[in-house]
PDB file of C-alpha atoms in Angstrom:
ATOM      1  CA  MET A1482     123.155 190.306  -3.390  1.00  0.00           C
ATOM      2  CA  PRO A1483     122.995 190.837   0.378  1.00  0.00           C
ATOM      3  CA  GLN A1484     125.794 189.047   2.193  1.00  0.00           C
ATOM      4  CA  ASP A1485     126.119 188.144   5.835  1.00  0.00           C
ATOM      5  CA  LEU A1486     129.234 190.087   6.813  1.00  0.00           C
ATOM      6  CA  LYS A1487     129.668 188.145  10.045  1.00  0.00           C
ATOM      7  CA  SER A1488     130.199 184.882   8.173  1.00  0.00           C
ATOM      8  CA  MET A1489     132.839 186.325   5.806  1.00  0.00           C
ATOM      9  CA  SER A1490     136.575 185.876   6.311  1.00  0.00           C
ATOM     10  CA  LYS A1491     138.960 188.783   6.744  1.00  0.00           C
ATOM     11  CA  LYS A1492     140.244 188.315   3.192  1.00  0.00           C
ATOM     12  CA  GLN A1493     136.708 188.368   1.789  1.00  0.00           C
ATOM     13  CA  LEU A1494     135.860 191.497   3.788  1.00  0.00           C
ATOM     14  CA  GLU A1495     139.014 193.265   2.571  1.00  0.00           C
ATOM     15  CA  LYS A1496     138.148 192.393  -1.052  1.00  0.00           C
ATOM     16  CA  LEU A1497     134.616 193.649  -0.510  1.00  0.00           C
ATOM     17  CA  GLN A1498     135.999 196.858   0.983  1.00  0.00           C
ATOM     18  CA  LYS A1499     138.271 197.391  -2.054  1.00  0.00           C
ATOM     19  CA  ASP A1500     135.354 196.725  -4.404  1.00  0.00           C
ATOM     20  CA  VAL A1501     133.157 199.213  -2.537  1.00  0.00           C
ATOM     21  CA  GLU A1502     135.910 201.867  -2.568  1.00  0.00           C
ATOM     22  CA  LYS A1503     136.422 201.321  -6.311  1.00  0.00           C
ATOM     23  CA  ALA A1504     132.677 201.591  -6.974  1.00  0.00           C
ATOM     24  CA  LEU A1505     132.433 204.746  -4.849  1.00  0.00           C
ATOM     25  CA  GLY A1506     135.352 206.298  -6.732  1.00  0.00           C
ATOM     26  CA  ALA A1507     133.746 205.543 -10.088  1.00  0.00           C
ATOM     27  CA  LEU A1508     130.429 206.974  -8.889  1.00  0.00           C
ATOM     28  CA  ARG A1509     132.135 210.122  -7.602  1.00  0.00           C
ATOM     29  CA  ASN A1510     133.897 210.635 -10.945  1.00  0.00           C
ATOM     30  CA  LYS A1511     130.601 210.197 -12.800  1.00  0.00           C
ATOM     31  CA  GLU A1512     128.862 212.700 -10.511  1.00  0.00           C
ATOM     32  CA  LEU A1513     131.730 215.191 -10.954  1.00  0.00           C
ATOM     33  CA  ARG A1514     131.437 214.947 -14.751  1.00  0.00           C
ATOM     34  CA  GLU A1515     127.670 215.467 -14.546  1.00  0.00           C
ATOM     35  CA  ALA A1516     128.053 218.414 -12.168  1.00  0.00           C
ATOM     36  CA  ARG A1517     130.675 220.035 -14.408  1.00  0.00           C
ATOM     37  CA  LYS A1518     128.433 219.602 -17.453  1.00  0.00           C
ATOM     38  CA  ALA A1519     125.479 221.145 -15.595  1.00  0.00           C
ATOM     39  CA  ALA A1520     127.662 224.035 -14.389  1.00  0.00           C
ATOM     40  CA  GLU A1521     128.941 224.675 -17.929  1.00  0.00           C
ATOM     41  CA  GLN A1522     125.360 224.736 -19.227  1.00  0.00           C
ATOM     42  CA  ALA A1523     124.292 227.137 -16.471  1.00  0.00           C
ATOM     43  CA  ALA A1524     127.233 229.456 -17.214  1.00  0.00           C
ATOM     44  CA  GLN A1525     126.391 229.361 -20.939  1.00  0.00           C
ATOM     45  CA  LYS A1526     122.841 230.549 -20.189  1.00  0.00           C
ATOM     46  CA  PHE A1527     124.377 233.783 -18.857  1.00  0.00           C
ATOM     47  CA  GLY A1528     126.878 234.090 -21.694  1.00  0.00           C
ATOM     48  CA  TYR A1529     129.959 232.961 -19.787  1.00  0.00           C
ATOM     49  CA  SER A1530     132.239 229.991 -19.887  1.00  0.00           C
ATOM     50  CA  LEU A1531     132.854 228.022 -16.722  1.00  0.00           C
ATOM     51  CA  SER A1532     136.545 228.938 -16.784  1.00  0.00           C
ATOM     52  CA  GLU A1533     135.628 232.651 -16.858  1.00  0.00           C
ATOM     53  CA  LEU A1534     133.576 232.205 -13.715  1.00  0.00           C
ATOM     54  CA  THR A1535     136.089 230.092 -11.831  1.00  0.00           C
ATOM     55  CA  ASP A1536     139.030 232.362 -12.691  1.00  0.00           C
ATOM     56  CA  ALA A1537     137.239 235.437 -11.349  1.00  0.00           C
ATOM     57  CA  LYS A1538     138.393 236.482  -7.907  1.00  0.00           C
ATOM     58  CA  PRO A1539     135.623 236.522  -5.288  1.00  0.00           C
ATOM     59  CA  ALA A1540     134.716 239.851  -3.728  1.00  0.00           C
ATOM     60  CA  LYS A1541     136.359 240.427  -0.381  1.00  0.00           C
ATOM     61  CA  SER A1542     134.039 240.415   2.566  1.00  0.00           C
ATOM     62  CA  GLY A1543     134.269 243.195   5.127  1.00  0.00           C
ATOM     63  CA  ALA A1544     134.849 240.787   7.993  1.00  0.00           C
ATOM     64  CA  LYS A1545     138.438 240.089   8.931  1.00  0.00           C
ATOM     65  CA  LYS A1546     139.525 236.789  10.364  1.00  0.00           C
ATOM     66  CA  LYS A1547     140.704 236.981  13.932  1.00  0.00           C
ATOM     67  CA  SER A1548     143.832 235.125  14.858  1.00  0.00           C
ATOM     68  CA  ALA A1549     143.960 233.031  17.978  1.00  0.00           C
ATOM     69  CA  PRO A1550     145.553 234.769  20.938  1.00  0.00           C
ATOM     70  CA  SER A1551     149.132 233.711  21.419  1.00  0.00           C
ATOM     71  CA  ALA A1552     150.162 232.040  24.639  1.00  0.00           C
ATOM     72  CA  SER A1553     152.189 234.303  26.905  1.00  0.00           C
ATOM     73  CA  VAL A1554     155.508 233.146  28.273  1.00  0.00           C
ATOM     74  CA  ALA A1555     156.151 233.282  31.996  1.00  0.00           C
ATOM     75  CA  LYS A1556     158.343 236.224  32.969  1.00  0.00           C
ATOM     76  CA  TYR A1557     158.423 235.850  36.765  1.00  0.00           C
ATOM     77  CA  ALA A1558     158.578 232.803  39.036  1.00  0.00           C
ATOM     78  CA  ASN A1559     157.831 232.502  42.738  1.00  0.00           C
ATOM     79  CA  PRO A1560     161.170 231.873  44.500  1.00  0.00           C
ATOM     80  CA  ALA A1561     159.420 229.744  47.139  1.00  0.00           C
ATOM     81  CA  ASN A1562     157.477 227.655  44.590  1.00  0.00           C
ATOM     82  CA  ALA A1563     158.813 227.614  41.016  1.00  0.00           C
ATOM     83  CA  THR A1564     155.569 226.126  39.683  1.00  0.00           C
ATOM     84  CA  GLN A1565     153.862 229.464  40.333  1.00  0.00           C
ATOM     85  CA  THR A1566     154.660 231.824  37.470  1.00  0.00           C
ATOM     86  CA  TRP A1567     153.367 235.123  36.114  1.00  0.00           C
ATOM     87  CA  THR A1568     153.663 236.594  32.623  1.00  0.00           C
ATOM     88  CA  GLY A1569     153.887 240.172  33.844  1.00  0.00           C
ATOM     89  CA  LYS A1570     150.499 240.901  32.287  1.00  0.00           C
ATOM     90  CA  GLY A1571     147.231 241.341  34.118  1.00  0.00           C
ATOM     91  CA  ARG A1572     146.767 241.375  37.870  1.00  0.00           C
ATOM     92  CA  GLN A1573     149.797 240.727  39.998  1.00  0.00           C
ATOM     93  CA  PRO A1574     149.551 237.407  41.831  1.00  0.00           C
ATOM     94  CA  LYS A1575     149.498 237.448  45.620  1.00  0.00           C
ATOM     95  CA  TRP A1576     152.946 235.828  45.928  1.00  0.00           C
ATOM     96  CA  TYR A1577     154.457 238.515  43.666  1.00  0.00           C
ATOM     97  CA  LYS A1578     152.855 241.387  45.598  1.00  0.00           C
ATOM     98  CA  GLU A1579     153.959 239.934  48.935  1.00  0.00           C
ATOM     99  CA  ALA A1580     157.533 239.466  47.717  1.00  0.00           C
ATOM    100  CA  VAL A1581     157.765 243.035  46.365  1.00  0.00           C
ATOM    101  CA  ASP A1582     156.181 244.443  49.555  1.00  0.00           C
ATOM    102  CA  ALA A1583     158.756 242.511  51.577  1.00  0.00           C
ATOM    103  CA  GLY A1584     161.524 244.297  49.659  1.00  0.00           C
ATOM    104  CA  LYS A1585     162.317 241.625  47.067  1.00  0.00           C
ATOM    105  CA  ASP A1586     163.631 243.028  43.778  1.00  0.00           C
ATOM    106  CA  PRO A1587     161.317 242.085  40.840  1.00  0.00           C
ATOM    107  CA  LYS A1588     164.382 241.474  38.629  1.00  0.00           C
ATOM    108  CA  SER A1589     165.512 238.724  40.995  1.00  0.00           C
ATOM    109  CA  MET A1590     162.252 236.839  40.326  1.00  0.00           C
ATOM    110  CA  GLU A1591     162.582 236.956  36.529  1.00  0.00           C
ATOM    111  CA  VAL A1592     162.729 233.604  34.794  1.00  0.00           C
TER     112      VAL A1592
END
């Protein structure tokens, strides 16, 4: 039943799409039932029910998940150019060093 999609109207294509989605859903449900039945049979071979296996908590792995580093908020701003900021962590930027060396109070540059 091959159809030339280019010659079909929008309405026909939408109906075809709905029919395909419906058929895929039915196929998925059938495959899920078959997979569940196979899993139940496999569990029975070992003397368990499927619910006993799925209710069991998995063993914890030794690896811990790392969280993403959080973005630091700017603590200081260059008085001459407010787009230049510094979080107060890491190396001091050149503009900050020059301002402090010139006698500028670091508190006056806080954001």
